[in-house]
Every structure is written in C-alpha cells, then in structure tokens.
Coordinates of C-alpha atoms and ligand atoms in Angstrom, one line a residue:
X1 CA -96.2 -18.9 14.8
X2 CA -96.5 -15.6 13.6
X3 CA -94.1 -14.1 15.8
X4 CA -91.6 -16.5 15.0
X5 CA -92.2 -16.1 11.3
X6 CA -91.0 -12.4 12.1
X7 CA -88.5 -12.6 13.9
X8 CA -86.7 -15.4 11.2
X9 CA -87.3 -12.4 9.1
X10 CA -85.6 -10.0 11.2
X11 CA -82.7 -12.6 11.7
X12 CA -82.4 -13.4 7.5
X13 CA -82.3 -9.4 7.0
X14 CA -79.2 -9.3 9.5
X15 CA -77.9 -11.8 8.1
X16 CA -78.3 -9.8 4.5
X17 CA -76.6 -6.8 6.1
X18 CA -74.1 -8.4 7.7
X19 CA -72.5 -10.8 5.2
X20 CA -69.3 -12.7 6.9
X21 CA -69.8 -11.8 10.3
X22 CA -71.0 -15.6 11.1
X23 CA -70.0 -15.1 14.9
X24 CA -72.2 -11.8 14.9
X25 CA -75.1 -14.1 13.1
X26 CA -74.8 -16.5 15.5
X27 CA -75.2 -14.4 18.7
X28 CA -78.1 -12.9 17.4
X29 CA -79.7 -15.9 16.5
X30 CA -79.4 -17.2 19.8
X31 CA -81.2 -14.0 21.2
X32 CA -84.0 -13.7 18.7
X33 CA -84.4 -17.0 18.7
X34 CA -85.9 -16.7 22.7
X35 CA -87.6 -13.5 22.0
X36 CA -91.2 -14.5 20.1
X37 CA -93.3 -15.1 23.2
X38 CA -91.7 -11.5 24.8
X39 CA -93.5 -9.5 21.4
X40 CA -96.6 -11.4 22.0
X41 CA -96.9 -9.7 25.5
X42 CA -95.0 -6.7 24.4
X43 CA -96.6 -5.7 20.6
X44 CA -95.5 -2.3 21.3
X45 CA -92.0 -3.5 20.7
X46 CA -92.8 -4.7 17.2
X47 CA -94.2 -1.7 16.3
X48 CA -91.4 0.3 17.5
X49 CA -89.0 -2.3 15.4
X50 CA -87.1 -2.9 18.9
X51 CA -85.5 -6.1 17.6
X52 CA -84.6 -4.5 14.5
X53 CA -82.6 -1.4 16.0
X54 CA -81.2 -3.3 18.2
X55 CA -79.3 -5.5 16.1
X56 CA -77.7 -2.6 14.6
X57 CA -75.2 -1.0 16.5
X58 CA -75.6 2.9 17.4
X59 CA -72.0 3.5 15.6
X60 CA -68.7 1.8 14.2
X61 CA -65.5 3.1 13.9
X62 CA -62.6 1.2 11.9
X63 CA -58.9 2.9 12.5
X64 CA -55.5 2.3 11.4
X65 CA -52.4 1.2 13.8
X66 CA -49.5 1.8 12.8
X67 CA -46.3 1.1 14.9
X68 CA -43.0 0.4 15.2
X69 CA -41.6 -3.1 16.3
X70 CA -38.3 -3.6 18.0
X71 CA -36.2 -3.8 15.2
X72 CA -37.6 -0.7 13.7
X73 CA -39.5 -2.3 11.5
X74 CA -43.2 -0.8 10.4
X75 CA -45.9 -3.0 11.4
X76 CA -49.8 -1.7 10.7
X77 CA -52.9 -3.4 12.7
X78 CA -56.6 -2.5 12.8
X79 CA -58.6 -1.1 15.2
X80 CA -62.5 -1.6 16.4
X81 CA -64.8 0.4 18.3
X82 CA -68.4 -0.9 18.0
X83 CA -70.6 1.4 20.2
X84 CA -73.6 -0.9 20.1
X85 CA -76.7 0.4 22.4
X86 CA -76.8 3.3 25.0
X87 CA -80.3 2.7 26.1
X88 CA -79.1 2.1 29.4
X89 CA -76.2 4.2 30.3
X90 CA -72.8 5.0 28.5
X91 CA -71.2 2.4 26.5
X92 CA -68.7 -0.3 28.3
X93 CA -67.7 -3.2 27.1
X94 CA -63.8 -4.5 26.7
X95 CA -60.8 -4.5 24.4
X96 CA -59.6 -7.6 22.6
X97 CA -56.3 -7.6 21.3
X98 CA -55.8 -11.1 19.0
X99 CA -55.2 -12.0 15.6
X100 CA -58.3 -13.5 15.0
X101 CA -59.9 -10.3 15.6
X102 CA -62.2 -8.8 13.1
X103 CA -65.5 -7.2 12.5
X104 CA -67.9 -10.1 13.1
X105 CA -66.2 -11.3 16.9
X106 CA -66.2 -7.4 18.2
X107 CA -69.8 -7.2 17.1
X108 CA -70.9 -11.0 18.1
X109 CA -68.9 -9.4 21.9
X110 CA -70.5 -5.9 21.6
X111 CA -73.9 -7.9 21.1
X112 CA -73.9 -10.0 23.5
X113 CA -72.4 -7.1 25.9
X114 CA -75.9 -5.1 25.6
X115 CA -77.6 -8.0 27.6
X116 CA -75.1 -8.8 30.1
X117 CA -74.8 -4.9 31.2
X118 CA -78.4 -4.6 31.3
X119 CA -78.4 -7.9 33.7
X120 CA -76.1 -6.6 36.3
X121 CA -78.4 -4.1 36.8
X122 CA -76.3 -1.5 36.6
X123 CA -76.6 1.8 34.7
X124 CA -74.4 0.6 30.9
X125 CA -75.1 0.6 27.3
X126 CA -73.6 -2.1 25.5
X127 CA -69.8 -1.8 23.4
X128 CA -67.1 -3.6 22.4
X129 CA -63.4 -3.3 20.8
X130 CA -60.1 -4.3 19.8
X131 CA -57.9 -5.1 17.2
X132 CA -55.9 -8.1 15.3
X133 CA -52.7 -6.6 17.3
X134 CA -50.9 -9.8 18.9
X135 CA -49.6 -9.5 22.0
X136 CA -48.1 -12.7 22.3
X137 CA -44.2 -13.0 22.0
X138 CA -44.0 -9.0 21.8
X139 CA -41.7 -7.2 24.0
X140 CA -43.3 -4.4 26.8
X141 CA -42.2 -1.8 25.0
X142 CA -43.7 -3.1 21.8
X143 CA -47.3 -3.4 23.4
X144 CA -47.0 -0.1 24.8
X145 CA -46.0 1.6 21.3
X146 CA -48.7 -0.4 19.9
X147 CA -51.0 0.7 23.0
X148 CA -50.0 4.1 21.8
X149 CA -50.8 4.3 18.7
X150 CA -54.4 2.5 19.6
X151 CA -55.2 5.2 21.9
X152 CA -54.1 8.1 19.1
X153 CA -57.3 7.4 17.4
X154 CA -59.4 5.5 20.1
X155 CA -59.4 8.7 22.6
X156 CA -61.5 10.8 20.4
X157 CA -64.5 8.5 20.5
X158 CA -64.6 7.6 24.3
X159 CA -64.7 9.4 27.5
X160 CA -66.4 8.6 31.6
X161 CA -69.4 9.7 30.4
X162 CA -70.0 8.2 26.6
X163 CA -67.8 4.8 26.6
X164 CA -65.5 3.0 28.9
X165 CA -63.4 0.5 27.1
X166 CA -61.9 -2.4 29.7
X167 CA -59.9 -5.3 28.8
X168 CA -60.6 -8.4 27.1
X169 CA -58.2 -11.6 25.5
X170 CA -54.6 -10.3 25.4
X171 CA -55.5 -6.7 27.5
X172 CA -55.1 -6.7 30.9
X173 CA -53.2 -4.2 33.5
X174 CA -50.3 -3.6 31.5
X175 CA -52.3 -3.0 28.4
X176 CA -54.8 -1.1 30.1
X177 CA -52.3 1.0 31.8
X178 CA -50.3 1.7 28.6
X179 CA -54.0 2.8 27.4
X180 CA -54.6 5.1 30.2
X181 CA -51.2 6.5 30.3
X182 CA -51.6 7.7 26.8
X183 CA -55.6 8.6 27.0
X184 CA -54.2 11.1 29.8
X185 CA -51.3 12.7 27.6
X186 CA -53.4 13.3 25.1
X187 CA -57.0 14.8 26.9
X188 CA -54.5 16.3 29.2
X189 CA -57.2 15.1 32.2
X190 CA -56.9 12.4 35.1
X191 CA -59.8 11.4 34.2
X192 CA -60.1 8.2 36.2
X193 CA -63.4 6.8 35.2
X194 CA -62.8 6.4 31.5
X195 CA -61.2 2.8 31.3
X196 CA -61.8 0.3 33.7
X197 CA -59.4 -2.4 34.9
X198 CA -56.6 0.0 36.3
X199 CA -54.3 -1.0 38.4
X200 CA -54.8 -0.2 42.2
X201 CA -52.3 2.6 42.7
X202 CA -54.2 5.1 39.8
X203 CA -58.0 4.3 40.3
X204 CA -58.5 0.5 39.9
X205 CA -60.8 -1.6 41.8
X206 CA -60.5 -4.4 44.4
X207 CA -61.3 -7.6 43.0
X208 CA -61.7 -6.1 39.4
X209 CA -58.8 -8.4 38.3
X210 CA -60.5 -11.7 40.1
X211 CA -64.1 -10.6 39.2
X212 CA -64.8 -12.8 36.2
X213 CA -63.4 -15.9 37.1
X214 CA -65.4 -15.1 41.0
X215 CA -68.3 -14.3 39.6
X216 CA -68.7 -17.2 37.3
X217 CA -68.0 -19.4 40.1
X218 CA -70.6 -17.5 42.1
X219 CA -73.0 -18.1 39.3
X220 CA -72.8 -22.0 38.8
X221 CA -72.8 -21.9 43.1
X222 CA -76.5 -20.9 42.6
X223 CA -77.4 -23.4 39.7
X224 CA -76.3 -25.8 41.8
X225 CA -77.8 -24.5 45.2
X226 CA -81.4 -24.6 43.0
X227 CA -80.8 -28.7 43.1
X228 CA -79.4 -28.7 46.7
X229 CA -76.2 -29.2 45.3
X230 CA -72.7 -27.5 45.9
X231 CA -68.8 -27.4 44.9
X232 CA -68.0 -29.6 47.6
X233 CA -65.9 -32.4 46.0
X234 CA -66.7 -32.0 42.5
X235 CA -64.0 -32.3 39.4
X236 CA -64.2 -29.4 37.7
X237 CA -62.5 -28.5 34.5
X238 CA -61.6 -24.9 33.5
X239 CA -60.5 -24.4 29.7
X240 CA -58.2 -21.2 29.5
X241 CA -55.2 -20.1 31.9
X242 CA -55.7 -16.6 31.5
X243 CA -57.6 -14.0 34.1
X244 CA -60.6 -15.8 33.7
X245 CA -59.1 -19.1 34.0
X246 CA -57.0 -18.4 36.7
X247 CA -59.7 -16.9 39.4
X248 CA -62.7 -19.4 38.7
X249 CA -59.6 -22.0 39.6
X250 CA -59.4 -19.8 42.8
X251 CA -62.8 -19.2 43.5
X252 CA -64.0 -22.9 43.1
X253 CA -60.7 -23.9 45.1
X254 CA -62.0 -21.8 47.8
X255 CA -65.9 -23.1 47.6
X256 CA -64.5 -26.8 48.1
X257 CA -64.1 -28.2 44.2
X258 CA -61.2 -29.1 42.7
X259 CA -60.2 -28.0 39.4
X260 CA -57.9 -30.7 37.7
X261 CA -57.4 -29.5 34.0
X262 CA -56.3 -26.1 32.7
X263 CA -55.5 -25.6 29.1
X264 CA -53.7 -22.7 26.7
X265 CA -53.9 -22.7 22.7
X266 CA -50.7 -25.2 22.7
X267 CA -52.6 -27.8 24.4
X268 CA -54.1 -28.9 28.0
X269 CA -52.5 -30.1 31.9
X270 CA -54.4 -32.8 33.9
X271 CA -53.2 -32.3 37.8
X272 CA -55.8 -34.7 39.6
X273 CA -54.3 -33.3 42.8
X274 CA -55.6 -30.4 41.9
X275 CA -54.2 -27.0 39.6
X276 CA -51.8 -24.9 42.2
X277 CA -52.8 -21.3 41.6
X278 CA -49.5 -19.8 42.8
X279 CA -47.7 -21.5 40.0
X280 CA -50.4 -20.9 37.1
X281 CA -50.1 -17.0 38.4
X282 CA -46.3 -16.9 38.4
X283 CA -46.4 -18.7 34.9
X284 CA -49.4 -16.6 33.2
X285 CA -49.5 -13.4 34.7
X286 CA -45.6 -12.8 35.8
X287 CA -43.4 -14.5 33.3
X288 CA -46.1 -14.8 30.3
X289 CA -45.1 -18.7 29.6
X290 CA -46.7 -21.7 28.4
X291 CA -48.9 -24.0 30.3
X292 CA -47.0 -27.0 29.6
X293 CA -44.5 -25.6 31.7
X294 CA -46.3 -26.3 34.8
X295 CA -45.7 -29.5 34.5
X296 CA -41.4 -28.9 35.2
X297 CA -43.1 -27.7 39.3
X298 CA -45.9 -30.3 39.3
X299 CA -43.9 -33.5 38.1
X300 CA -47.2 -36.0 38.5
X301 CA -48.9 -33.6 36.2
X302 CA -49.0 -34.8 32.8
X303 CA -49.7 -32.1 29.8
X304 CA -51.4 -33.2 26.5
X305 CA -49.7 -31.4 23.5
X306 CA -53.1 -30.4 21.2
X307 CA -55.7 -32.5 23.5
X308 CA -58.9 -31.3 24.0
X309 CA -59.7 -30.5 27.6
X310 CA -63.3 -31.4 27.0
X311 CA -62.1 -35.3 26.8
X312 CA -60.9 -35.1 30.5
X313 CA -64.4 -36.2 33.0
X314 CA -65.2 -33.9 35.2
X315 CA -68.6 -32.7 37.0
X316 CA -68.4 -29.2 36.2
X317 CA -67.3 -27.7 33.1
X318 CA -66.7 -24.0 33.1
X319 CA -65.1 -22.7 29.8
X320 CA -62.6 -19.7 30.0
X321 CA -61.3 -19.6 26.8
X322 CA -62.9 -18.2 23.5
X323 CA -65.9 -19.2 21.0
X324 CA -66.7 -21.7 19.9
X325 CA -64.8 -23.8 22.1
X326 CA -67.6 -26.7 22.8
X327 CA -69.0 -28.1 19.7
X328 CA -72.0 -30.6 19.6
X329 CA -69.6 -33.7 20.4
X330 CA -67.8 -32.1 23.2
X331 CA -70.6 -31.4 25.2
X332 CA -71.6 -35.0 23.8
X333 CA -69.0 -36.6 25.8
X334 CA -69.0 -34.4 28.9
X335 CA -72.8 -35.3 29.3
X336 CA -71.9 -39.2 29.0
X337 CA -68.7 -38.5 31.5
X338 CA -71.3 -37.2 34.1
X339 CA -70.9 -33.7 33.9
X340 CA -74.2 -31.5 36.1
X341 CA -73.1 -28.2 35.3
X342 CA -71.7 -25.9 32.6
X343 CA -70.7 -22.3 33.4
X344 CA -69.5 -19.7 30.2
X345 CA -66.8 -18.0 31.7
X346 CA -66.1 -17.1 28.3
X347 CA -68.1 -15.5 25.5
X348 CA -70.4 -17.6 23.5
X349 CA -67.8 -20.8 24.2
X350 CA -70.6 -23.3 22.9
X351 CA -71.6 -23.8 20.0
X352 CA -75.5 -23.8 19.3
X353 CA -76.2 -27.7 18.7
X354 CA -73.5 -27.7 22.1
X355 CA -76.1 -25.5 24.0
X356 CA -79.1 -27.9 22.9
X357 CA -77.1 -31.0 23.9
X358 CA -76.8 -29.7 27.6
X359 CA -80.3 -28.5 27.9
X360 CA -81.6 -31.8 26.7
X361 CA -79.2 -33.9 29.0
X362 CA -80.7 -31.9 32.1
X363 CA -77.1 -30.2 32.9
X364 CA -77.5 -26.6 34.4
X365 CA -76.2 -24.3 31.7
X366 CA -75.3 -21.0 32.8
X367 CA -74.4 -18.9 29.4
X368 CA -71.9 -16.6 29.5
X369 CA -74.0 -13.3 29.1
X370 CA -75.2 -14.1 32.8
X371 CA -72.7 -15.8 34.0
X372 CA -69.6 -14.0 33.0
X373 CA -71.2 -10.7 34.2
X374 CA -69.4 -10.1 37.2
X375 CA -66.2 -8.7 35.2
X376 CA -68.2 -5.9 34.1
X377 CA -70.8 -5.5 37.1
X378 CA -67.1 -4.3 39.0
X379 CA -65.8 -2.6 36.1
X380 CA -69.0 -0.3 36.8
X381 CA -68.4 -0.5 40.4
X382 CA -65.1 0.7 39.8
X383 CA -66.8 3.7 37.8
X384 CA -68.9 4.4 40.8
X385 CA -65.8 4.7 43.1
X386 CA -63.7 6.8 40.5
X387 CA -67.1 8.9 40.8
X388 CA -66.9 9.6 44.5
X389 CA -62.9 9.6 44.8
X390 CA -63.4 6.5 46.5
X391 CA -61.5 2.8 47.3
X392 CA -63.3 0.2 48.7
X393 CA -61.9 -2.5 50.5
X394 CA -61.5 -6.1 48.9
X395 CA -64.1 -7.6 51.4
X396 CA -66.8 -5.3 50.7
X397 CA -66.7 -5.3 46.7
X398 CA -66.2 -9.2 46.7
X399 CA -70.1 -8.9 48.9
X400 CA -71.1 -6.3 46.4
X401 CA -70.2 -8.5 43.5
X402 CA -71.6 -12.0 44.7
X403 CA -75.3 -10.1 45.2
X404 CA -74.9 -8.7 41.8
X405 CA -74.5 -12.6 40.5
X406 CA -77.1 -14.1 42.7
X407 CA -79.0 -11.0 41.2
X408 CA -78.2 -12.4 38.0
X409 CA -79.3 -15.9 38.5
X410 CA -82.6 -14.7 40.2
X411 CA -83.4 -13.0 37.1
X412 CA -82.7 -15.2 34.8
X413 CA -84.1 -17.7 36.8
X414 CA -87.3 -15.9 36.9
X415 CA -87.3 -14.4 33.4
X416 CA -87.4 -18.2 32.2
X417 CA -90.3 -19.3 34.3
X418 CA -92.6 -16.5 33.6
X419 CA -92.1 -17.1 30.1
X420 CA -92.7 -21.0 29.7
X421 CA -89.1 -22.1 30.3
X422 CA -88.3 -23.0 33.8
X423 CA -84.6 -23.3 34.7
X424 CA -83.8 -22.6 31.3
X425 CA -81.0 -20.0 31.9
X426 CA -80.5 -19.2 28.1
X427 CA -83.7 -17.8 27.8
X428 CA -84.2 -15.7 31.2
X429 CA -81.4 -14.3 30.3
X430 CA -81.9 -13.4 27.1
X431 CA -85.5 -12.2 27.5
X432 CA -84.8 -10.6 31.1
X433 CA -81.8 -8.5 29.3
X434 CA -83.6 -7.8 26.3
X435 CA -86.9 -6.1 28.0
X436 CA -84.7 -3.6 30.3
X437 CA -83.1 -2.6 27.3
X438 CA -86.0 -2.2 24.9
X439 CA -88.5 -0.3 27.7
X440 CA -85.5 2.1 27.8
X441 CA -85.4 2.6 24.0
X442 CA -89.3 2.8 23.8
X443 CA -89.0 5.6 26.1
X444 CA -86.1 7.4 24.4
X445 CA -88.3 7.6 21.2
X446 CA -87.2 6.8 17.3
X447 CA -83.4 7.3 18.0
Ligands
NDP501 P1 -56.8 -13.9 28.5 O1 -56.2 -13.3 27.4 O2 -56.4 -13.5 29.9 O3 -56.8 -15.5 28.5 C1 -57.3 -16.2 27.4 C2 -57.0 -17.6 27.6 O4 -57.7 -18.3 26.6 C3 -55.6 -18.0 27.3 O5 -55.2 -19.1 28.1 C4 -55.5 -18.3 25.9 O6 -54.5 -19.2 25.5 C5 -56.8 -19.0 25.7 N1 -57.3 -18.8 24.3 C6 -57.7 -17.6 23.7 N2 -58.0 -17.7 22.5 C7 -57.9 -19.0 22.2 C8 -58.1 -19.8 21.1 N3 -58.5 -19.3 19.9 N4 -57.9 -21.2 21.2 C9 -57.5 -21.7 22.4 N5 -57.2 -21.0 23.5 C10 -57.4 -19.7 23.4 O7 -58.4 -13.5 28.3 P2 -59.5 -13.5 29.4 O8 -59.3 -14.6 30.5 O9 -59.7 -12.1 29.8 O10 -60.8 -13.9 28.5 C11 -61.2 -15.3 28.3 C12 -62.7 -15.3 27.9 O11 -63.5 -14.7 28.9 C13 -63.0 -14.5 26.6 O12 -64.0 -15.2 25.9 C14 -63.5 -13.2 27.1 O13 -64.3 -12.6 26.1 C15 -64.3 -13.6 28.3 N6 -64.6 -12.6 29.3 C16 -63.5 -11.9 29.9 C17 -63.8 -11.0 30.8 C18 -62.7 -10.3 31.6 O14 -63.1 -9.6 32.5 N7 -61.5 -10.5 31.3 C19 -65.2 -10.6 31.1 C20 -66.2 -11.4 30.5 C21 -65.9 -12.4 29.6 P3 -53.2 -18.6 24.7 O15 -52.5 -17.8 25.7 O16 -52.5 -19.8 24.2 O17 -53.8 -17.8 23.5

C-alpha cells in the first residue's frame, strides 16, 4: 500500500511537470502503475529515485523547419528530438512526421521506446522524434526540401554512436533516404549506422521494412501457442494500411489467418475473401492512394466511408494504426463478437479502460511495447551489420528476428508470473523492461 502510495506520488509530480502532455501522462501511468511490487523487492531503486529519473528524459531539443513548398511559398514546421534514457546503449527510436505531432506524443513514443529496446535485448537507450510536417498530398520534392531542412538542425544532435533516428507514421524509405542523403552532405561521412531503415542498396537491412508488421504477427503466434492455439482459420482485423499494416496482413496470410478488414484515416474495406497484399502495396507504398480505392480491383469488397473497423467480428484484432485507437466500447464489442486475441502493432492503440476490458474478458493482450518490438530489434540488427560492413540474407534475419519475439514473449511471459500476474503481458513487460533498465542506471551512478 505504501508503495503504491509512492508511486501515485511520483505519477501526480509528472503530471505537475508535464502539464498538457496527456498522451505522455498516460504512458507513464500505465508503467508505474505495474511497478509497486518491483520496489518492494528492489528498495534500492527507491532510494536511487529510479522511477523518478526515469520519467524525465536525459535531454529535449525543439527546432525550427522552415521550407519552401512548390509554389514558392514559405512554410515553417517544428521539430522534436526527445533523447529519453541511454542506460542501455545509444539512443534509437523513430521519426514521426504528422500534424498531430507535438510534445506530449514524441515523449508518450520516446517513453514507451525505453521499455521496448531494453526487451529486445539488444544494446539501445530509449528516443523518439519528429515533427507536425505532413507528408500527405506533398510532392517528392517537397518532402525532401522539408527532409532537408529537418536534417539542418537534427544532424548536430545524433550520430552511430549517441542516437539513431528510424522512421515512424509518414517516414519511411523515401523519407529516411532524403534524411540520410542530407546527414551525409553535411558530416561529410558515410556513416551508415546513424539512421536505420535505409534502403538496401546504401546500408539497409533485409526484412527491416516487413519487421514490424512480422514481428507482431510472431508475437500474438506465441500467445496463442501458450493456449494451443494458432492462425489457422481465424478472421483477423488489422486497423492501418501503412508499413505496419501491410506486413502483419502478410505475415498472418502466410501463418494461415485471414485478414478481412484494413482501414486508413478516410474510413475502412471489408474483403471477406481476404485483403490481397499486391494491391494494398501497389496502392500504399507505390502510388500513395486511398484505401477506398481498393475496392475499383476487388469489386465484392465493400468500403465503409468513416466506419469503425473495430465494428467488423473478427478473432484477432491487431491495431496498426495510432493511439488511442480502441476506446473502452470498442474492445467492448470485439470481446462480445468473439475476439481471443489482441496484438498492438501500433503504439499505445488502446485506451486504458480498453486494456482492462480485454484482460478481464480473458483475451490475450499483447501491448505494443512487446509486441511491436521487432521494428526496432532489426533496426539494431541493421546497426550490427553496418558495424561489420555486412548484409545478411532475408532468410537468416527473418530467424534472427522471430527468436528476438519469442524472446520477447518469454520474458514478458515470465516477468508477469514471477510477479503475481500470470499471462498478464502488460505487466511482464513493463516490469521485465523496467528492471534492465534501472540495474543499468544503478550502476552508472547519480547521472
Ligand atoms: P504509416 O505512416 O506507414 O501508416 C500509418 C497508418 O495508420 C496509415 O494507414 C494511416 O492512415 C493510419 N493512421 C495514422 N494516424 C491515424 C489517425 N490519427 N487516424 C486514423 N488512421 C491513422 O505508419 P506505420 O505503419 O509505420 O506506423 C503505424 C503504427 O505503428 C504507429 O503507432 C507507429 O508508432 C507504430 N510502430 C511503427 C513501427 C515501424 O517500424 N514503422 C515500429 C513500432 C511501432 P492515413 O494514411 O489516412 O493517415
């Protein structure tokens, strides 16, 4: 009682210090609020005020981006690094460029990003930035000016040793390749391993692309195994029809479900025969279209202009999308529609009453710091092969990234039995991230 007395404390004070930033409150909240019996076998942790540094990132940076759209006009955005926690290696965490973007999202994603690196295992602090730049309906050579100008300020703070920035909503290869293009004019250095998501012909990896959307897949695959269970014929639903989107559809395709509703911001597509990936790829990722336009190659596909994809039954839900995307009644009627399993392919896509409503209805939750960890775990593998001037094959990173999630899942798994919670995901992975991170910071001393 005590402990949790202390930690609401903690929470109120960041709160205090953090007025606004409700997205940031909220994914702190859902770590503290796991973390009292950890302190009571860990007191050194209180003493050290763990929780309390940790909740306050390491360093922020704010710029200005100005640029110049096509018609010559002056357009100004701004820019976000939040370098949250280096306990366990340099900084990494992604770019988002969208205008919802502000403080509170890059430090609820930089956050969150601390306990997700230190899950995969792998050797990286926690970051995240971006800006309110929108991508959408801009020309190429509008992104890349914007890109630009991003980079002008962005390189000084970043490097393959003290952060890696990656991609997020609205950056992916052309974004990150713009990025790279002008980190390299200005350091005057190939220096592969400083952004993460390249494309394959100047130091990407294999699989990076599909790793998010595969490794989410991987990560409900084992929730599902624990209950001698499997894709196999199951409906699943996938909000999103960007990279995330777009490989779980692949992934699960592949492991025998059948995904039969994809969705963008205009509204949501119900194929019951099943989403065809070639012709979500060629509209997304080549020609940058709508969704709704998938119904002019899929005629007995019917599109729902502003529905909500969480109305369509299904047995597995797996949102790609943003926050916040599952409130209480969503996850509400996917519970009474049958649905088993829920897999956060996006960042914090439920909301809190959401979460409870699934782990009281018995459906395996996997939350998103776990099991959206495979984009990163291969953005580190890619560091490792830009490291030792090295390319792996497809085969042998795709292996490499489905131990890292069964990895995950064991973990987590773990983490919530030890501490009084058995296949409660939300908590092994909160607790199982959190003590890596804070034995590494008790060890570093009062920095
Ligand atoms: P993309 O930009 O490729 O795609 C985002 C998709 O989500 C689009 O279909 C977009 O629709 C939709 N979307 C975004 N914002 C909203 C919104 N406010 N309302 C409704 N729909 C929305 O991004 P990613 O696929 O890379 O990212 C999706 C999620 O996955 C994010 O939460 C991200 O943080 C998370 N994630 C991504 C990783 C990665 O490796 N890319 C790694 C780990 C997590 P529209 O085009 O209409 O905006």
């Amino acid at each position: 009682m005590v402990m949790v007395e202390r930690v609401e404390a903690i929470y109120q004070d960041v709160v205090k210090r953090n007025p606004g930033e409700v997205e940031f409150h909220q994914a702190v909240k859902e770590v503290l609020d796991c973390l009292g019996p950890v302190l009571v076998k860990y007191p050194d942790f209180t003493e050290a005020k763990i929780i309390e540094r940790i909740c306050e990132p390491e360093r922020q940076t704010i710029f200005r981006v100005p640029w110049q759209d096509d018609r010559g006009q002056v357009q100004i955005n701004r820019g976000f690094r939040v370098q949250f926690n280096s306990a366990l290696g340099p900084y990494k965490g992604g770019l988002r460029f969208h205008p919802s973007v502000y403080l509170g999202i890059i430090k609820f994603l930089g956050f969150e990003q601390i306990f997700k690196n230190s899950l995969t295992g792998l050797p990286i602090g926690g970051a995240k930035g971006g800006s309110d730049f929108d991508p959408k309906g801009k020309s190429d050579n509008e992104v890349m000016r914007f890109c630009q100008s991003f980079m002008t300020e962005l390189w000084r703070i970043i490097g393959e040793h003290t952060d890696i920035p990656a991609g997020d909503i609205g950056v992916g290869g052309r974004e990150i390749g713009y990025l790279f293009g002008q980190y390299k004019r200005l350091t005057n250095k190939f220096e592969a391993g400083v952004l993460t998501g390249k494309g394959l012909v100047y130091g990407g990896s294999q699989v990076r692309t599909e790793a998010t959307g595969y490794g989410c897949t991987y990560f409900v695959e084992e929730m599902l195994k624990g209950k001698k269970n499997g894709f196999k014929g199951k409906k699943v639903v996938v909000s999103g029809s960007g990279n995330v989107a777009i490989y779980t559809l692949e992934k699960v395709h592949q492991l025998g479900g059948k995904v039969i509703a994809m969705s963008d911001s205009n509204g949501v597509i119900v194929d019951e025969k099943g989403c065809n990936i070639e012709t979500i790829r060629q509209l997304k990722e080549v020609e940058r279209r709508r969704i709704k336009d998938y119904c002019d190659y899929h005629r007995h596909a019917k599109f729902i202009h502003g529905g909500n994809i969480w109305d369509v039954p299904c047995d597995v839900a797996m949102p790609s999308a943003t926050q916040n995307e599952i409130t209480g009644k969503d996850a509400k009627k996917l519970v009474k529609n049958g649905c088993i399993a829920v897999g956060e392919g996006a960042n914090m896509p439920t909301t809190p009453d959401g979460v409870q409503v699934f782990l009281s209805g018995g459906v395996l939750f996997g939350p998103g710091k776990a099991a959206n960890a495979g984009g990163v775990a291969t953005s580190a593998l890619e560091m490792q092969q830009n490291a030792g001037r090295e390319a792996w094959g497809f085969e042998e990173t795709d292996a490499k990234l489905h131990q890292i999630m069964r990895n995950v899942y064991q973990l987590c798994s773990e983490a919530a039995d030890e501490f009084g919670s058995p296949g409660n995901f939300v908590v092994g992975a909160n607790i199982a991230g959190f003590i890596k991170v804070a034995r590494a910071m008790s060890a570093h001393g009062l920095v």
